[in-house]
XYZ file of C-alpha atoms in Angstrom:
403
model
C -1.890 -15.035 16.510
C -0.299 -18.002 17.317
C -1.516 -20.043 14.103
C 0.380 -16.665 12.038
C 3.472 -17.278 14.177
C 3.295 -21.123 13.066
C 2.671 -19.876 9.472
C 5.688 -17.798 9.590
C 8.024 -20.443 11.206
C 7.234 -22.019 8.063
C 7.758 -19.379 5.792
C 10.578 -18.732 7.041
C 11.985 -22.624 7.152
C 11.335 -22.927 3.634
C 13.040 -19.482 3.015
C 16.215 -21.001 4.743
C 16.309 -24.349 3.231
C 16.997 -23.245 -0.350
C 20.524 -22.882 -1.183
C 19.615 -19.647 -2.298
C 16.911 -16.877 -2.578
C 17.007 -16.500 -5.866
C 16.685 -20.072 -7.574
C 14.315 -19.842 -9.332
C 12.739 -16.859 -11.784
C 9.749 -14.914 -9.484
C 6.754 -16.121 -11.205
C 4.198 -14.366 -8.444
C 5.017 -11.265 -7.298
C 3.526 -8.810 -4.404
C 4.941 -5.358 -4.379
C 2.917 -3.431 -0.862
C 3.627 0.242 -0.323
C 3.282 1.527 2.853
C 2.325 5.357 2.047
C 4.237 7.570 4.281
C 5.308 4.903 6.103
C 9.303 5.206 7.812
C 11.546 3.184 9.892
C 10.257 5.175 13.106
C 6.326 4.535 12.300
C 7.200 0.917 11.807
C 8.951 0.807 15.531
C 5.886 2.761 16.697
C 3.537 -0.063 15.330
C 5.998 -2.469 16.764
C 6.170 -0.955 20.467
C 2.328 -0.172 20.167
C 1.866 -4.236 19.715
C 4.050 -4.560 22.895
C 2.312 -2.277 24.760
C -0.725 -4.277 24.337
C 0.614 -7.287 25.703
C 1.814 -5.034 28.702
C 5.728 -5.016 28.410
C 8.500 -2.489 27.025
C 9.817 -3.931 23.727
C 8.630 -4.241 20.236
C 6.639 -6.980 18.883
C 7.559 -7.947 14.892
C 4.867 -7.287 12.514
C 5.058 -9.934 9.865
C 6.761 -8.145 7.219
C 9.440 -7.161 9.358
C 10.455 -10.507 9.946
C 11.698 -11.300 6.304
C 15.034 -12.103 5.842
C 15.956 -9.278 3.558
C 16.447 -5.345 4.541
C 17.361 -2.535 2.883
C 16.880 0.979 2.186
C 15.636 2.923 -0.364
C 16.551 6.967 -1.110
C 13.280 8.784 -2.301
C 14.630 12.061 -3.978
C 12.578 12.815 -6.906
C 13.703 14.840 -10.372
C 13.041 18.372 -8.908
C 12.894 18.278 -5.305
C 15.257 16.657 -2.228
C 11.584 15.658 -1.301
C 9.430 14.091 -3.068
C 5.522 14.196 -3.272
C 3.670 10.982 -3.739
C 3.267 11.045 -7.436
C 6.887 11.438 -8.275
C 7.840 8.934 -5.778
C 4.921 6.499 -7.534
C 6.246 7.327 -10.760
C 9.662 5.701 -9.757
C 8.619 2.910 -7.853
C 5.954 1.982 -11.303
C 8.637 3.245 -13.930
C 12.310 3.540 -12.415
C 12.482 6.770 -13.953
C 12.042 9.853 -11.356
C 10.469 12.645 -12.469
C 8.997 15.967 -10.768
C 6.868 16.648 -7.947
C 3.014 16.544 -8.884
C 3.917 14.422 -12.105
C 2.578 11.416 -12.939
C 3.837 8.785 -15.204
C 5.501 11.533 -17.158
C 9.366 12.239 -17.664
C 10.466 15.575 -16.246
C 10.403 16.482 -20.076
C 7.401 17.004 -19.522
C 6.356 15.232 -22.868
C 7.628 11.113 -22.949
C 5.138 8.541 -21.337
C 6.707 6.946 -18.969
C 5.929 2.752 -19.036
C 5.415 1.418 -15.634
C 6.777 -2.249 -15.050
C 2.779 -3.182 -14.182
C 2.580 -2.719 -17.966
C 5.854 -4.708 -18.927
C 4.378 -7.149 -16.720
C 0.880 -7.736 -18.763
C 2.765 -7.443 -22.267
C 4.979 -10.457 -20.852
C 1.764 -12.600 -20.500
C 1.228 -12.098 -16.413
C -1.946 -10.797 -14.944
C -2.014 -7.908 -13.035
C -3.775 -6.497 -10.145
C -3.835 -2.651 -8.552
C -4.921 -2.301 -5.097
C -5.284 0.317 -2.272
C -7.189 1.721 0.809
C -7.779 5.159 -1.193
C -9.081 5.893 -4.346
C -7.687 4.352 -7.546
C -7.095 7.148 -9.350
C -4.948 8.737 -6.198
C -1.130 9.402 -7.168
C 0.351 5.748 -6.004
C -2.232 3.463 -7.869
C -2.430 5.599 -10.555
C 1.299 5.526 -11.488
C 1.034 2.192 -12.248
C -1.245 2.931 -15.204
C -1.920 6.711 -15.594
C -0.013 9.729 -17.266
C -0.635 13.188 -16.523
C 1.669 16.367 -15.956
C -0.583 16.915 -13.457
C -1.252 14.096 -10.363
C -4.470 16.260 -9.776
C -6.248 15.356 -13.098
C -8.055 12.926 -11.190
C -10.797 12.388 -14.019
C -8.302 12.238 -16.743
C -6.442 9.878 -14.724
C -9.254 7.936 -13.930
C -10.083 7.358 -17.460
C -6.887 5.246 -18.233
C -7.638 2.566 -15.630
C -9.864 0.472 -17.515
C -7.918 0.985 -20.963
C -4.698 -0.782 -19.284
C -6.238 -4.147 -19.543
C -5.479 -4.843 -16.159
C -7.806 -7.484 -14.764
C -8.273 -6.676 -11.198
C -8.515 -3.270 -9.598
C -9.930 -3.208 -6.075
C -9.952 -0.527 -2.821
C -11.132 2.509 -2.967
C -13.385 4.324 -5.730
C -12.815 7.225 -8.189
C -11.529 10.867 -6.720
C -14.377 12.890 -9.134
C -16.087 10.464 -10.476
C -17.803 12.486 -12.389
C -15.171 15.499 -13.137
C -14.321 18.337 -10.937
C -17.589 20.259 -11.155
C -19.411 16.821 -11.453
C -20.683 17.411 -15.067
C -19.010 14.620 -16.868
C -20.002 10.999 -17.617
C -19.508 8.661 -14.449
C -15.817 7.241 -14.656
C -17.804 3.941 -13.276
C -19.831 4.174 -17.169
C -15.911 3.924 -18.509
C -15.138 0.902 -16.912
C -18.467 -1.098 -17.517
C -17.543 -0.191 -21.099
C -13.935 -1.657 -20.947
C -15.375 -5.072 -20.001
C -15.237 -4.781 -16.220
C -17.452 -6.225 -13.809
C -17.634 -4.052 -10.769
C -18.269 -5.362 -8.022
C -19.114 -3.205 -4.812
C -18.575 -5.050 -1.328
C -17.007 -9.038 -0.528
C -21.011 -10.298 -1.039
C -20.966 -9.168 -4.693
C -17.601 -10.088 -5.619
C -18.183 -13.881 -4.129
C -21.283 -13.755 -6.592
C -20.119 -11.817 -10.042
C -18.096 -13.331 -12.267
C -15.174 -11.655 -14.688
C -12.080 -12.066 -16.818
C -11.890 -8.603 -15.268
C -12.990 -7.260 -11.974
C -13.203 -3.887 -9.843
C -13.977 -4.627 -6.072
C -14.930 -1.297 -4.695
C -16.546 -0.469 -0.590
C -19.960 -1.709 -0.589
C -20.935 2.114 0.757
C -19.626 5.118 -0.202
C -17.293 3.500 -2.619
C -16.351 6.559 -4.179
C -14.571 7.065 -0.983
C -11.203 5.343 0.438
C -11.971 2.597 2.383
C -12.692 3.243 6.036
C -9.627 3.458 8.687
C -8.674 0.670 10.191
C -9.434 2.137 13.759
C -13.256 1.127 14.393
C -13.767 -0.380 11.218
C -17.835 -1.651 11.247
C -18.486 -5.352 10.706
C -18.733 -5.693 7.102
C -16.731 -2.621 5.918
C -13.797 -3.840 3.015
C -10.434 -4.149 3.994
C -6.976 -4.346 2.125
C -6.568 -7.896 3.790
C -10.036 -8.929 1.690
C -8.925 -6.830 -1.491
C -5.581 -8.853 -1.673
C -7.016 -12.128 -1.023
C -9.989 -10.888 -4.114
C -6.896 -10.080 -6.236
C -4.879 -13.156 -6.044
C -8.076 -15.266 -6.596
C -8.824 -12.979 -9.606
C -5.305 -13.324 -11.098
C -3.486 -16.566 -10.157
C -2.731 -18.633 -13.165
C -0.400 -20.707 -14.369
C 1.798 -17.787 -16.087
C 1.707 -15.972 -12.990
C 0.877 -12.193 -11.472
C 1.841 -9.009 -10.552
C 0.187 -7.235 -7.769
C 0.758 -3.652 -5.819
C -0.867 -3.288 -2.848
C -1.157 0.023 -1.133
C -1.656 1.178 2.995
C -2.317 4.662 1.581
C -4.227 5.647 5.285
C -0.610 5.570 6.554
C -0.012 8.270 4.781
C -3.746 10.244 5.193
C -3.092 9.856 9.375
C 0.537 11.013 9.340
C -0.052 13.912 7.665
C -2.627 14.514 10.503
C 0.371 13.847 13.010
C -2.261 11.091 14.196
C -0.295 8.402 16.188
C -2.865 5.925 16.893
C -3.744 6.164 13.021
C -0.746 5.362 12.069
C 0.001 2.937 14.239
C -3.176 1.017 13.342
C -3.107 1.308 9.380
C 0.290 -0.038 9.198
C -0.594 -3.273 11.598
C -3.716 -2.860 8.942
C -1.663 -3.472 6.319
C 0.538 -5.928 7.639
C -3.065 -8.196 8.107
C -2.506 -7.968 4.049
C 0.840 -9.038 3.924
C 0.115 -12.106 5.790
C -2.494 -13.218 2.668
C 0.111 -12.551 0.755
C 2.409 -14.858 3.259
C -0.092 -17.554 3.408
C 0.248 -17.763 -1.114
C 3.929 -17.741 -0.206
C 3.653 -21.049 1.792
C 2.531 -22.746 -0.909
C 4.468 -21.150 -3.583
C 7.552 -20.651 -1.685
C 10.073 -21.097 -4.445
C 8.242 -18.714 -7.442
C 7.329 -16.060 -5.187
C 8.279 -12.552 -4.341
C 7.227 -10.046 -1.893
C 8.660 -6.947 -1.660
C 7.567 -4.099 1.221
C 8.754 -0.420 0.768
C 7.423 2.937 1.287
C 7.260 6.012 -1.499
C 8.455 8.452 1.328
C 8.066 9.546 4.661
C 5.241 11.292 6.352
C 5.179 13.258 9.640
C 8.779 12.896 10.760
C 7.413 10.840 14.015
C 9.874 10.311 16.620
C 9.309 7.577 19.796
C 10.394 10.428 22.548
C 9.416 14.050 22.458
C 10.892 14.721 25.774
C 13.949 14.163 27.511
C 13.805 11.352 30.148
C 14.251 7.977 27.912
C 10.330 7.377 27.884
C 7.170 7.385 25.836
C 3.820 6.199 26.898
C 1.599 4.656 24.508
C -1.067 3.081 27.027
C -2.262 6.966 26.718
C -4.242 5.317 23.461
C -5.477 2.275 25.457
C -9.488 2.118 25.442
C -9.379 4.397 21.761
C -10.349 0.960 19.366
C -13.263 0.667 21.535
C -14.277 4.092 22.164
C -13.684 4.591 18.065
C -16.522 2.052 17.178
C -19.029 4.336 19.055
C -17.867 7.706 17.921
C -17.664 9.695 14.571
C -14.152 7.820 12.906
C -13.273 10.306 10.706
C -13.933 13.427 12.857
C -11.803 11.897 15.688
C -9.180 10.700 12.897
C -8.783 14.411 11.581
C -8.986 16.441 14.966
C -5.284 18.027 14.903
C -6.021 19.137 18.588
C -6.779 15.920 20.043
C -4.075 14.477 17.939
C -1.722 16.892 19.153
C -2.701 16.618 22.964
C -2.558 12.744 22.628
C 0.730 12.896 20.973
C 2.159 14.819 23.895
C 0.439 13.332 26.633
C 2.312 10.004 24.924
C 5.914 11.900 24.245
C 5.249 11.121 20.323
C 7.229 13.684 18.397
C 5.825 14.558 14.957
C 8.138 17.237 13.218
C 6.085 17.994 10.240
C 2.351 17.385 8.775
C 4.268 17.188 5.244
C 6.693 14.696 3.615
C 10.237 14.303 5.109
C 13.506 13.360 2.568
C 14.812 10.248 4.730
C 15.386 7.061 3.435
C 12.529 4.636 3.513
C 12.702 0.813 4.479
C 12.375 -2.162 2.015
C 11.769 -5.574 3.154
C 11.852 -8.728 0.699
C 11.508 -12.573 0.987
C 11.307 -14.828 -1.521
C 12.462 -15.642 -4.990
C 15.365 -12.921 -5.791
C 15.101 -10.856 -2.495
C 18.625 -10.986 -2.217
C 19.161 -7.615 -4.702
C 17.047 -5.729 -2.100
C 19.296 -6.035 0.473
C 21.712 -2.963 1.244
C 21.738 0.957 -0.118
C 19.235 1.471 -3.183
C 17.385 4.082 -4.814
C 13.415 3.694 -5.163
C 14.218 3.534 -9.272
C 15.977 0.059 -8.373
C 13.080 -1.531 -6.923
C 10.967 -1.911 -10.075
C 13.939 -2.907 -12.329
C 14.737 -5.495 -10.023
C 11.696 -7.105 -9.813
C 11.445 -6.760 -13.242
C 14.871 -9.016 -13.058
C 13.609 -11.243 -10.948
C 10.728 -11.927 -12.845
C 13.017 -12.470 -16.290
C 11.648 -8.691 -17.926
C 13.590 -7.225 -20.057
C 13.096 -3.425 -18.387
């Protein structure tokens, strides 16, 4: 911890000595997106890190320390709220289109291009990361197009015809079609020149112009949660650091990284797995800090969210307090029990939550605004009142794409 906080002081040093943010064009740029994740579930990660240590407060995750803030409205074409493929769609593409469509304009017709693409035509590599599966709504909008988020095999088949040279997280959602009668997705991607690798061990020892890093088990699956994670099991911290080895060059990179398990334990109302996969995520950010350090002056990061999950609120009750030691004891109890059974019980959830006086007013998406957090070269237009289109045309700018 305190070797991170020494790594930030320096970050943040460098940040301050330039005359200004945006000097020089963003040559390496890191877009994460927190699935589901809001202003409230960040101050719930925050206050959860303070509670550890034993005081009232809230302890910064890395990411919230950059020097830029904003906000980002999350409306999509058809709906005041937006499901995660429309919100994808105008994060990738700056274009918002419909609820449960993909990379498609509402016309229902014109391909939408997302600026992962504009990136690779301009001559940078590119990388697509997440803790679900690749062909789930957010990932996917940076190289799919379907009317239909859902069209998970169909979906699954663009990945390795965009050209993209690192893909890494979680597998395929049916990998082999619906009714699991269809060639393996995995056959697709061998075919397209990919080397996939399954686990850190195999990736360390295959080699690739391009790569896709899946679990080492199960890696159809998304990658396990963060709370009682088993020695060995793949993490977004190790996917990101995979990517950036995969794709730094002297032209430069683009890479999204996505905490989709934000999203997966909000909609569970799950406070502790919330909590957990956004500090999970923020382990990524700091790889992503540590390039940064070194390439302070060509490098972007940019942290946002494609909507809100869960509507959690710190206080359920009146009296000014909520009690989060009620989850003390649950990392270590986790790595002896069934993860995914405790992740998903709603009624232990639910009794936790309340024993803690953590509100949760929905297990669907809510329509607030979402955070976005930038440092680096030409954070400076994220500051202030946006909408989620803005974001990918102004990293386009600060990377010198035309959008």
């Amino acid at each position: 911890m305190k070797r991170y906080f020494r790594l930030l002081a320096t970050v943040l040093a460098l940040v301050l000595s330039t005359a200004s943010f945006g000097a020089k064009k963003a040559k390496y740029v890191f877009l994460f997106i927190g699935d589901g994740m809001s202003f409230s579930s960040v101050s719930l990660a925050e206050a959860y890190l303070a509670q550890e240590r034993g005081v009232i407060g809230n302890d910064p995750l890395a990411f919230t320390q950059f020097p830029v803030l904003g906000m980002a409205t999350t409306y999509s074409a058809s709906n005041p709220i937006t499901c995660s493929s429309a919100a994808g769609t105008a994060l990738a593409t700056g274009t918002k289109t419909k609820n449960h469509m993909l990379g498609i304009a509402p016309d229902s017709t014109t391909r939408l291009v997302s600026i992962a693409y504009k990136a690779h035509d301009a001559g940078y590599k590119v990388g697509i990361t997440s803790t679900v599966q690749l062909n789930h709504a957010t990932p996917a909008a940076f190289y799919g197009h379907n009317v239909e988020r859902n069209a998970y095999y169909e979906i699954g088949k663009e990945l390795p015809l965009s050209g993209f040279e690192f893909f890494g997280g979680g597998g395929f959602l049916h990998v082999k079609g619906k009714n699991k009668n269809l060639p393996s997705l995995y056959e697709d991607v061998e075919k397209n020149g990919y080397v996939i690798a399954r686990g850190i061990d195999e990736f360390e020892a295959k080699k690739g112009d391009k790569i896709m890093l899946t679990a080492k088990k199960n890696y159809d699956e998304v990658l396990p949660y963060a709370l009682g994670r088993k020695e060995g099991d793949l993490t977004l911290a190790q996917v990101v650091d995979a990517a950036i080895r995969t794709v730094d060059n002297r032209k430069g990179f683009f890479i999204m990284a996505e905490g989709g398990k934000i999203d997966f334990a909000a909609h569970s109302n799950n406070t502790i797995g919330t909590i957990t996969e956004i500090i999970d995520m923020d382990e990524a950010v700091k790889v992503a800090l540590d390039f940064y350090s070194r390439h302070p002056k060509e490098t972007l990061i940019v942290i946002t969210a494609d909507h809100e999950t869960g509507g959690v609120s710190l206080g359920a009750k009146k009296g000014y307090v909520y009690d989060l030691t009620v989850y003390d004891g649950i990392k270590e109890d986790a790595s002896t029990t069934n993860v995914d059974e405790y992740m998903n019980d709603k009624v232990v959830m639910k009794e936790q939550s309340e024993k803690a006086r953590i509100g949760w007013t929905t297990t669907s998406h809510c329509g607030g605004a979402v955070p976005v957090w930038a440092i680096g070269a030409g954070s400076e237009m994220f500051a202030g009142r946006q909408d989620n289109t803005d974001i990918p045309r102004k990293i386009c700018k600060a990377m010198g794409i035309k959008f």
